[in-house]
CSV table of C-alpha atoms in Angstrom, one decimal:
chain,number,residue,atom,x,y,z
G,71,MET,CA,101.5,160.2,44.1
G,72,ASP,CA,98.5,162.4,44.6
G,73,ILE,CA,99.0,166.2,44.8
G,74,PRO,CA,97.4,168.5,47.4
G,75,GLU,CA,94.0,170.0,46.6
G,76,LEU,CA,93.3,173.7,46.0
G,77,PHE,CA,89.7,174.5,46.6
G,78,LEU,CA,87.9,177.4,45.0
G,79,LYS,CA,85.1,179.5,46.6
G,80,LYS,CA,81.6,179.1,45.3
G,81,ASN,CA,81.1,180.2,41.7
G,82,GLU,CA,84.8,181.0,41.3
G,83,ASP,CA,85.2,178.2,38.8
G,84,LYS,CA,83.3,180.0,36.0
G,85,ARG,CA,86.3,181.6,34.3
G,86,LEU,CA,88.2,178.3,34.3
G,87,ARG,CA,85.3,176.4,32.8
G,88,LEU,CA,85.1,179.0,30.0
G,89,GLY,CA,88.8,178.3,29.2
G,90,HIS,CA,90.9,180.7,31.2
G,91,LEU,CA,93.9,179.5,33.1
G,92,TRP,CA,94.3,182.0,36.0
G,93,ILE,CA,93.2,181.7,39.6
G,94,PHE,CA,93.4,184.8,41.8
G,95,SER,CA,94.2,184.6,45.5
G,96,ASN,CA,90.8,185.9,46.5
G,97,GLU,CA,89.1,183.1,44.7
G,98,ILE,CA,90.7,180.4,46.9
G,99,ASP,CA,88.8,178.8,49.8
G,100,ILE,CA,91.6,179.2,52.3
G,101,LYS,CA,89.7,177.4,55.0
G,102,ARG,CA,89.6,174.2,53.0
G,103,SER,CA,93.0,174.7,51.4
G,104,PRO,CA,95.2,177.2,53.3
G,105,LEU,CA,97.7,178.8,51.0
G,106,SER,CA,100.4,178.5,53.7
G,107,ARG,CA,100.6,174.7,52.9
G,108,PHE,CA,102.0,175.5,49.5
G,109,ALA,CA,105.5,176.6,48.5
G,110,PRO,CA,106.0,178.7,45.3
G,111,GLY,CA,105.9,176.4,42.3
G,112,ASP,CA,104.1,173.5,44.0
G,113,LEU,CA,101.6,171.6,41.9
G,114,ALA,CA,97.9,171.3,43.1
G,115,LEU,CA,94.7,169.7,42.0
G,116,VAL,CA,92.2,172.5,41.5
G,117,VAL,CA,88.8,171.6,42.9
G,118,ALA,CA,85.5,173.5,42.5
G,119,HIS,CA,83.4,174.4,45.5
G,120,ASP,CA,81.2,171.4,44.8
G,121,GLY,CA,84.1,169.0,44.8
G,122,LYS,CA,84.5,168.5,41.1
G,123,PRO,CA,88.2,168.5,39.9
G,124,LEU,CA,89.1,171.2,37.4
G,125,GLY,CA,92.7,170.2,36.6
G,126,THR,CA,96.3,170.6,37.7
G,127,ALA,CA,97.9,174.0,38.4
G,128,TYR,CA,101.1,175.3,39.8
G,129,VAL,CA,100.8,177.6,42.8
G,130,ASN,CA,102.5,180.6,44.2
G,131,PRO,CA,100.8,181.6,47.5
G,132,ASN,CA,102.6,184.9,47.5
G,133,ALA,CA,101.3,186.2,44.1
G,134,LEU,CA,98.0,187.9,43.2
G,135,ILE,CA,97.6,185.3,40.4
G,136,CYS,CA,98.3,182.5,42.8
G,137,ALA,CA,97.7,179.6,40.5
G,138,ARG,CA,97.8,178.9,36.8
G,139,LEU,CA,96.2,175.9,35.2
G,140,LEU,CA,98.5,173.6,33.2
G,141,SER,CA,96.1,170.9,32.3
G,142,ARG,CA,92.4,169.9,32.7
G,143,LYS,CA,93.7,166.5,33.7
G,144,PRO,CA,94.1,165.8,37.5
G,145,ASN,CA,97.4,164.7,38.9
G,146,LEU,CA,99.5,165.9,35.9
G,147,LYS,CA,103.1,165.0,36.1
G,148,CYS,CA,104.8,168.3,35.0
G,149,GLY,CA,108.1,166.7,33.8
G,150,ALA,CA,110.0,166.3,30.6
G,151,ASN,CA,107.2,164.6,28.7
G,152,PHE,CA,104.9,167.5,29.5
G,153,PHE,CA,107.3,170.2,28.3
G,154,LYS,CA,108.3,168.1,25.2
G,155,GLU,CA,104.7,167.7,24.1
G,156,ARG,CA,103.7,171.3,24.6
G,157,ILE,CA,106.9,172.7,22.9
G,158,ALA,CA,106.7,170.2,20.0
G,159,THR,CA,103.1,171.3,19.4
G,160,ALA,CA,104.1,175.0,19.4
G,161,LEU,CA,107.0,174.2,17.1
G,162,ALA,CA,104.8,172.4,14.6
G,163,ILE,CA,102.5,175.5,14.4
G,164,ARG,CA,105.4,177.8,13.8
G,165,GLU,CA,106.9,175.6,11.1
G,166,THR,CA,103.6,175.5,9.3
G,167,VAL,CA,103.4,179.4,9.2
G,168,PHE,CA,107.1,180.3,8.7
G,169,ASP,CA,109.7,179.0,6.3
G,170,LYS,CA,112.7,180.2,8.4
G,171,PRO,CA,113.4,179.6,12.1
G,172,TYR,CA,112.9,183.2,13.3
G,173,TYR,CA,109.8,183.5,15.5
G,174,ARG,CA,108.3,183.4,19.0
G,175,LEU,CA,108.4,179.7,19.7
G,176,VAL,CA,106.3,179.8,22.9
G,177,PHE,CA,103.8,182.4,23.8
G,178,GLY,CA,102.8,181.6,27.4
G,179,GLU,CA,99.2,180.7,28.0
G,180,SER,CA,98.3,180.5,24.3
G,181,ASP,CA,100.7,177.5,24.0
G,182,GLY,CA,99.7,175.9,27.3
G,183,LEU,CA,102.8,177.1,29.1
G,184,PRO,CA,101.8,180.0,31.3
G,185,GLY,CA,104.8,181.9,32.6
G,186,LEU,CA,107.1,181.0,29.7
G,187,VAL,CA,108.1,182.9,26.5
G,188,ILE,CA,110.7,181.6,24.1
G,189,ASP,CA,112.0,183.5,21.0
G,190,ARG,CA,113.9,181.5,18.4
G,191,PHE,CA,116.7,183.1,16.5
G,192,ASP,CA,117.7,180.1,14.3
G,193,GLN,CA,120.1,178.2,16.5
G,194,VAL,CA,119.8,180.6,19.5
G,195,LEU,CA,116.9,180.5,22.0
G,196,SER,CA,116.0,183.4,24.2
G,197,VAL,CA,114.0,182.2,27.2
G,198,GLN,CA,112.0,184.3,29.6
G,199,ILE,CA,110.4,182.8,32.7
G,200,THR,CA,108.0,185.0,34.7
G,201,THR,CA,106.5,182.6,37.3
G,202,ALA,CA,107.8,180.4,40.1
G,203,GLY,CA,106.0,177.4,38.7
G,204,ILE,CA,108.2,177.4,35.5
G,205,GLU,CA,111.3,178.5,37.5
G,206,ARG,CA,111.1,175.4,39.7
G,207,ARG,CA,111.2,173.3,36.5
G,208,LYS,CA,113.8,175.3,34.6
G,209,ASP,CA,116.4,172.5,34.5
G,210,ILE,CA,113.8,170.1,33.0
G,211,LEU,CA,112.8,172.8,30.4
G,212,LEU,CA,116.4,173.4,29.4
G,213,SER,CA,117.0,169.7,28.9
G,214,VAL,CA,114.0,169.4,26.7
G,215,LEU,CA,115.0,172.4,24.6
G,216,VAL,CA,118.4,170.9,24.0
G,217,ASP,CA,117.0,167.5,23.0
G,218,LEU,CA,114.3,168.9,20.8
G,219,LEU,CA,116.1,171.7,19.0
G,220,ASN,CA,119.8,171.1,19.5
G,221,PRO,CA,120.5,174.9,19.9
G,222,ALA,CA,123.9,176.5,19.7
G,223,ALA,CA,123.0,178.7,22.7
G,224,ILE,CA,120.2,179.3,25.2
G,225,VAL,CA,119.9,182.7,26.9
G,226,MET,CA,117.9,183.1,30.1
G,227,LYS,CA,116.5,186.6,29.6
G,228,ASN,CA,115.0,186.9,33.0
G,229,ASP,CA,115.2,190.7,33.7
G,230,ASN,CA,111.4,191.2,33.4
G,231,SER,CA,109.8,193.1,36.3
G,232,GLN,CA,107.0,190.5,36.4
G,233,ARG,CA,109.5,188.1,38.1
G,234,GLN,CA,109.6,190.4,41.1
G,235,LEU,CA,105.8,189.9,41.5
G,236,GLU,CA,106.6,186.2,41.9
G,237,GLY,CA,109.5,186.7,44.3
G,238,LEU,CA,112.1,185.8,41.7
G,239,ASP,CA,115.5,187.3,41.1
G,240,LEU,CA,116.3,189.3,38.0
G,241,GLU,CA,119.0,187.8,35.7
G,242,SER,CA,120.2,187.5,32.2
G,243,ALA,CA,122.8,184.9,31.3
G,244,VAL,CA,123.9,182.4,28.7
G,245,VAL,CA,123.0,179.1,30.3
G,246,PHE,CA,123.9,176.8,27.4
G,247,GLY,CA,126.4,176.9,24.6
G,248,GLU,CA,128.0,180.1,23.3
G,249,LEU,CA,126.3,183.1,21.7
G,250,PRO,CA,127.5,183.8,18.1
G,251,ASP,CA,128.9,187.2,17.6
G,252,PRO,CA,127.2,188.8,15.7
G,253,LEU,CA,123.8,187.2,16.0
G,254,ILE,CA,121.9,187.9,12.8
G,255,ILE,CA,118.2,187.2,12.1
G,256,GLU,CA,116.0,187.7,9.1
G,257,GLU,CA,112.6,189.3,8.8
G,258,ASN,CA,110.6,190.8,6.0
G,259,GLY,CA,113.5,190.5,3.5
G,260,ALA,CA,115.9,192.4,5.9
G,261,ARG,CA,118.7,191.2,8.2
G,262,PHE,CA,119.2,192.5,11.7
G,263,ARG,CA,121.8,192.2,14.4
G,264,VAL,CA,120.3,191.3,17.7
G,265,ASP,CA,121.7,191.9,21.2
G,266,ILE,CA,119.8,189.5,23.5
G,267,LEU,CA,121.6,190.2,26.7
G,268,LYS,CA,121.4,194.0,26.6
G,269,GLY,CA,118.3,194.4,24.5
G,270,GLN,CA,114.7,194.9,25.6
G,271,LYS,CA,112.5,192.0,26.5
G,272,THR,CA,113.8,188.9,24.7
G,273,GLY,CA,116.0,191.0,22.4
G,274,TRP,CA,113.6,191.4,19.5
G,275,PHE,CA,109.9,192.2,18.9
G,276,TYR,CA,108.5,189.6,16.5
G,277,ASP,CA,104.9,190.6,17.1
G,278,HIS,CA,104.7,193.4,14.6
G,279,ARG,CA,106.1,191.4,11.7
G,280,MET,CA,103.0,191.5,9.6
G,281,SER,CA,102.4,195.2,10.1
G,282,ARG,CA,106.0,196.0,9.2
G,283,ALA,CA,105.6,194.0,6.0
G,284,GLU,CA,102.5,196.1,5.2
G,285,LEU,CA,104.5,199.3,5.8
G,286,ALA,CA,107.2,198.2,3.4
G,287,ARG,CA,104.5,197.5,0.8
G,288,ILE,CA,103.5,201.2,0.7
G,289,ALA,CA,106.8,202.8,1.6
G,290,LYS,CA,108.2,203.5,-1.9
G,291,GLY,CA,109.0,207.1,-2.7
G,292,ARG,CA,108.0,208.4,0.8
G,293,ARG,CA,109.9,210.3,3.5
G,294,ILE,CA,109.4,208.3,6.6
G,295,LEU,CA,109.7,209.1,10.3
G,296,ASP,CA,110.1,206.1,12.6
G,297,LEU,CA,109.4,207.0,16.2
G,298,PHE,CA,110.5,204.7,19.1
G,299,SER,CA,112.5,203.0,16.3
G,300,TYR,CA,114.6,200.8,18.6
G,301,THR,CA,116.9,198.8,16.3
G,302,GLY,CA,115.2,199.6,13.0
G,303,ALA,CA,112.7,196.8,12.5
G,304,TRP,CA,110.2,199.1,10.8
G,305,ALA,CA,112.7,201.5,9.2
G,306,ILE,CA,115.0,199.2,7.4
G,307,PRO,CA,112.4,197.1,5.5
G,308,ALA,CA,110.9,200.5,4.4
G,309,ALA,CA,114.3,201.7,3.1
G,310,LEU,CA,114.8,198.4,1.3
G,311,ALA,CA,111.4,198.8,-0.3
G,312,GLY,CA,112.2,202.2,-1.8
G,313,ALA,CA,111.6,204.9,0.7
G,314,LEU,CA,113.3,208.1,-0.1
G,315,ASP,CA,114.7,208.5,3.4
G,316,VAL,CA,114.0,207.3,6.8
G,317,THR,CA,114.6,209.1,10.1
G,318,CYS,CA,114.8,206.9,13.2
G,319,VAL,CA,114.1,208.5,16.6
G,320,ASP,CA,114.8,206.7,19.9
G,321,GLY,CA,115.8,207.6,23.5
G,322,SER,CA,118.3,204.8,23.6
G,323,GLU,CA,121.7,205.5,22.0
G,324,SER,CA,122.6,201.8,22.2
G,325,ALA,CA,119.5,200.8,20.3
G,326,LEU,CA,120.2,203.5,17.7
G,327,GLN,CA,123.8,202.2,17.3
G,328,LEU,CA,122.4,198.7,16.5
G,329,ALA,CA,120.0,200.4,14.0
G,330,ARG,CA,123.0,202.1,12.4
G,331,GLU,CA,124.8,198.7,12.1
G,332,ASN,CA,121.6,197.2,10.7
G,333,ALA,CA,121.4,199.9,8.1
G,334,VAL,CA,124.9,199.1,7.0
G,335,LEU,CA,124.2,195.4,7.1
G,336,ASN,CA,121.4,195.9,4.6
G,337,GLY,CA,123.1,198.5,2.4
G,338,VAL,CA,120.7,201.3,3.1
G,339,GLU,CA,122.8,203.6,5.3
G,340,ASP,CA,122.6,206.3,2.7
G,341,LYS,CA,118.9,206.6,3.2
G,342,MET,CA,118.9,206.6,7.0
G,343,GLN,CA,119.1,209.3,9.6
G,344,PHE,CA,119.2,208.7,13.4
G,345,ALA,CA,118.1,211.1,16.2
G,346,HIS,CA,118.9,210.3,19.8
G,347,SER,CA,116.0,212.2,21.4
G,348,ASP,CA,112.9,212.1,23.5
G,349,VAL,CA,110.1,211.5,21.1
G,350,PHE,CA,107.9,214.2,22.5
G,351,ASP,CA,110.7,216.7,22.3
G,352,PHE,CA,111.5,215.7,18.7
G,353,LEU,CA,107.9,216.1,17.6
G,354,LYS,CA,107.6,219.5,19.2
G,355,GLU,CA,110.8,220.7,17.5
G,356,ALA,CA,109.7,219.3,14.2
G,357,ARG,CA,106.4,221.1,14.5
G,358,GLN,CA,108.1,224.4,15.3
G,359,GLU,CA,110.5,224.0,12.3
G,360,ARG,CA,107.6,222.9,10.1
G,361,ARG,CA,109.3,219.6,9.1
G,362,LEU,CA,106.8,217.3,7.5
G,363,TYR,CA,106.9,213.6,6.7
G,364,ASP,CA,104.9,211.5,4.2
G,365,MET,CA,104.6,208.5,6.6
G,366,ILE,CA,105.0,208.3,10.4
G,367,VAL,CA,105.4,205.1,12.4
G,368,LEU,CA,104.3,205.6,16.0
G,369,ASP,CA,105.0,202.4,17.9
G,370,PRO,CA,105.8,203.3,21.5
G,371,PRO,CA,106.6,200.8,24.3
G,372,ALA,CA,103.7,199.9,26.7
G,373,LEU,CA,102.6,203.2,28.2
G,374,ILE,CA,100.0,201.5,30.5
G,375,LYS,CA,101.7,198.7,32.3
G,376,ARG,CA,99.1,198.5,35.1
G,377,LYS,CA,95.4,199.2,35.2
G,378,LYS,CA,95.9,202.0,37.7
G,379,ASP,CA,98.1,203.8,35.1
G,380,TYR,CA,95.3,204.0,32.6
G,381,GLN,CA,94.4,207.7,32.7
G,382,GLN,CA,98.0,208.9,32.6
G,383,GLY,CA,98.9,206.4,29.8
G,384,TYR,CA,95.8,207.2,27.8
G,385,GLU,CA,96.8,210.9,27.8
G,386,ALA,CA,100.3,210.0,26.7
G,387,TYR,CA,99.0,208.1,23.7
G,388,ARG,CA,96.7,211.0,22.9
G,389,ARG,CA,99.5,213.5,23.0
G,390,LEU,CA,101.8,211.4,20.9
G,391,ASN,CA,99.2,210.8,18.1
G,392,HIS,CA,98.1,214.5,18.2
G,393,LEU,CA,101.8,215.7,17.8
G,394,ALA,CA,102.5,213.1,15.1
G,395,LEU,CA,99.5,214.2,13.0
G,396,GLN,CA,100.8,217.8,13.2
G,397,VAL,CA,104.0,216.9,11.3
G,398,LEU,CA,102.4,214.6,8.8
G,399,ALA,CA,102.4,215.9,5.2
G,400,LYS,CA,99.2,216.3,3.2
G,401,ASN,CA,97.8,212.9,2.1
G,402,GLY,CA,100.3,211.2,4.5
G,403,VAL,CA,99.9,207.9,6.3
G,404,LEU,CA,100.2,207.5,10.1
G,405,ILE,CA,100.8,204.0,11.4
G,406,SER,CA,99.7,204.1,15.1
G,407,ALA,CA,100.2,201.1,17.4
G,408,SER,CA,99.9,200.2,21.0
G,409,CYS,CA,101.2,197.1,22.8
G,410,SER,CA,99.4,198.1,26.1
G,411,PHE,CA,96.8,195.5,27.0
G,412,HIS,CA,94.9,198.1,29.1
G,413,LEU,CA,94.5,200.4,26.1
G,414,SER,CA,91.8,198.7,24.0
G,415,ARG,CA,91.5,198.8,20.2
G,416,ASP,CA,88.4,200.9,20.7
G,417,ASP,CA,90.5,203.3,22.9
G,418,LEU,CA,93.1,203.8,20.2
G,419,HIS,CA,90.4,204.1,17.6
G,420,GLU,CA,88.9,207.0,19.6
G,421,ILE,CA,92.2,208.7,20.1
G,422,LEU,CA,92.8,208.7,16.4
G,423,ARG,CA,89.3,209.9,15.6
G,424,SER,CA,89.5,212.8,18.1
G,425,SER,CA,93.0,213.7,17.2
G,426,GLY,CA,92.1,214.0,13.5
G,427,ARG,CA,89.1,216.1,14.3
G,428,HIS,CA,91.0,218.3,16.7
G,429,ILE,CA,93.4,219.4,14.0
G,430,ASP,CA,90.7,219.4,11.3
G,431,ARG,CA,92.0,216.5,9.2
G,432,HIS,CA,90.1,213.8,7.3
G,433,LEU,CA,91.4,210.6,8.8
G,434,THR,CA,90.4,207.1,7.6
G,435,PHE,CA,91.6,203.6,8.4
G,436,ILE,CA,93.1,201.9,5.3
G,437,ALA,CA,94.4,198.9,7.1
G,438,GLN,CA,94.5,197.3,10.6
G,439,GLY,CA,97.0,195.0,12.2
G,440,GLY,CA,97.8,193.0,15.3
G,441,GLN,CA,100.2,190.4,16.5
G,442,GLY,CA,101.6,187.8,14.2
G,443,PRO,CA,100.7,184.1,14.2
G,444,ASP,CA,103.6,183.3,16.5
G,445,HIS,CA,101.8,185.2,19.1
G,446,PRO,CA,98.5,183.2,18.9
G,447,ILE,CA,95.4,184.5,20.7
G,448,ASP,CA,93.5,182.3,23.1
G,449,PRO,CA,89.8,183.3,22.7
G,450,ALA,CA,89.2,182.5,26.4
G,451,ILE,CA,92.1,184.6,27.6
G,452,SER,CA,91.7,188.2,26.6
G,453,GLU,CA,95.2,189.0,28.0
G,454,THR,CA,96.8,187.1,25.1
G,455,GLN,CA,95.5,189.7,22.7
G,456,TYR,CA,97.3,192.9,23.4
G,457,LEU,CA,98.7,194.4,20.1
G,458,LYS,CA,96.7,196.7,17.9
G,459,THR,CA,97.8,198.8,14.8
G,460,PHE,CA,95.9,201.3,12.6
G,461,PHE,CA,97.1,202.5,9.2
G,462,CYS,CA,95.6,205.9,8.8
G,463,SER,CA,95.3,207.9,5.6
G,464,VAL,CA,95.2,211.6,6.5
G,465,SER,CA,94.1,214.3,4.2
G,466,SER,CA,92.7,217.9,4.2
G,467,ALA,CA,89.3,218.4,5.9
G,468,LEU,CA,86.3,217.6,3.8
């Protein structure tokens, strides 16, 4: 059965032809294909202004990104076979890169499944759906996951604010099986207890895996300050690698409690300190008390969630890096990261340059990082590349 056509305005097919998957509402020729004919999640054949078919998309007439391309093929049947093929392909890539089943299994557009993120914690899957197109097919998706991976449990971690943009309810629930208690994962030679239902995002942040391994490689013998530490993903591998002591700072007491439990789980509790505090306040107090650290990890949550928040967010990143440098010991290392897509790598580069100059320090980059291979980057979709990390060596002015 043919699906309805979604016509684009003249010249609005360029981004799709270059490889992107998004179609914005102002790019639709609403005279030829009124959006009112579509319900959220309906499939459509996307057609260029000249009548040439561009592929199959799902549609949400109420969203700014009102269509997302699923395939360059017309009349795609978005059923079990579609999900099975895409997820099996994503799985094969991860199994090539990782020797244990702890990774992001599906990373949205990069894996040809826009609106879907799946994190794998061995036999537990944490699923996040952010679009009506995937929500409409949730039951098919769950059935495929059960058949393909035979999980012990599947959690729908759908409390992301992006769902509200698509008119979807916020929810977090175990929808298949039973969650083990505790749920333990492995990363960089460390073990961590994960709380999917109450934790942030899908319950864990796999994306910094490679940078955290680099930190552990140079942590021996250093006093480390881990800001926005969450549950200890940076701090505990550093302690295991021989850091003298590690101070974790976070505004969430529940996150710090998990970090404490993870320290005990890894036998490094004697090296760990925990401070429940606003990071800005902690840094100001440390500066006043002249406390210095050999290495500082600055990995805040996204401070620029929308383009209109850029100036305010940029200033927050600048202040954080400036304050962190003021409590860094001579010949110390600052690891500065940003997961805000709207803060470019060049922006963070400039923040670090100017902050170093402002306090009269010689700052150089000794390593750089980004998201791990389970967060693959689609070269046609800039939005899939969001994470950036600089390892900065900081010494006295020249």
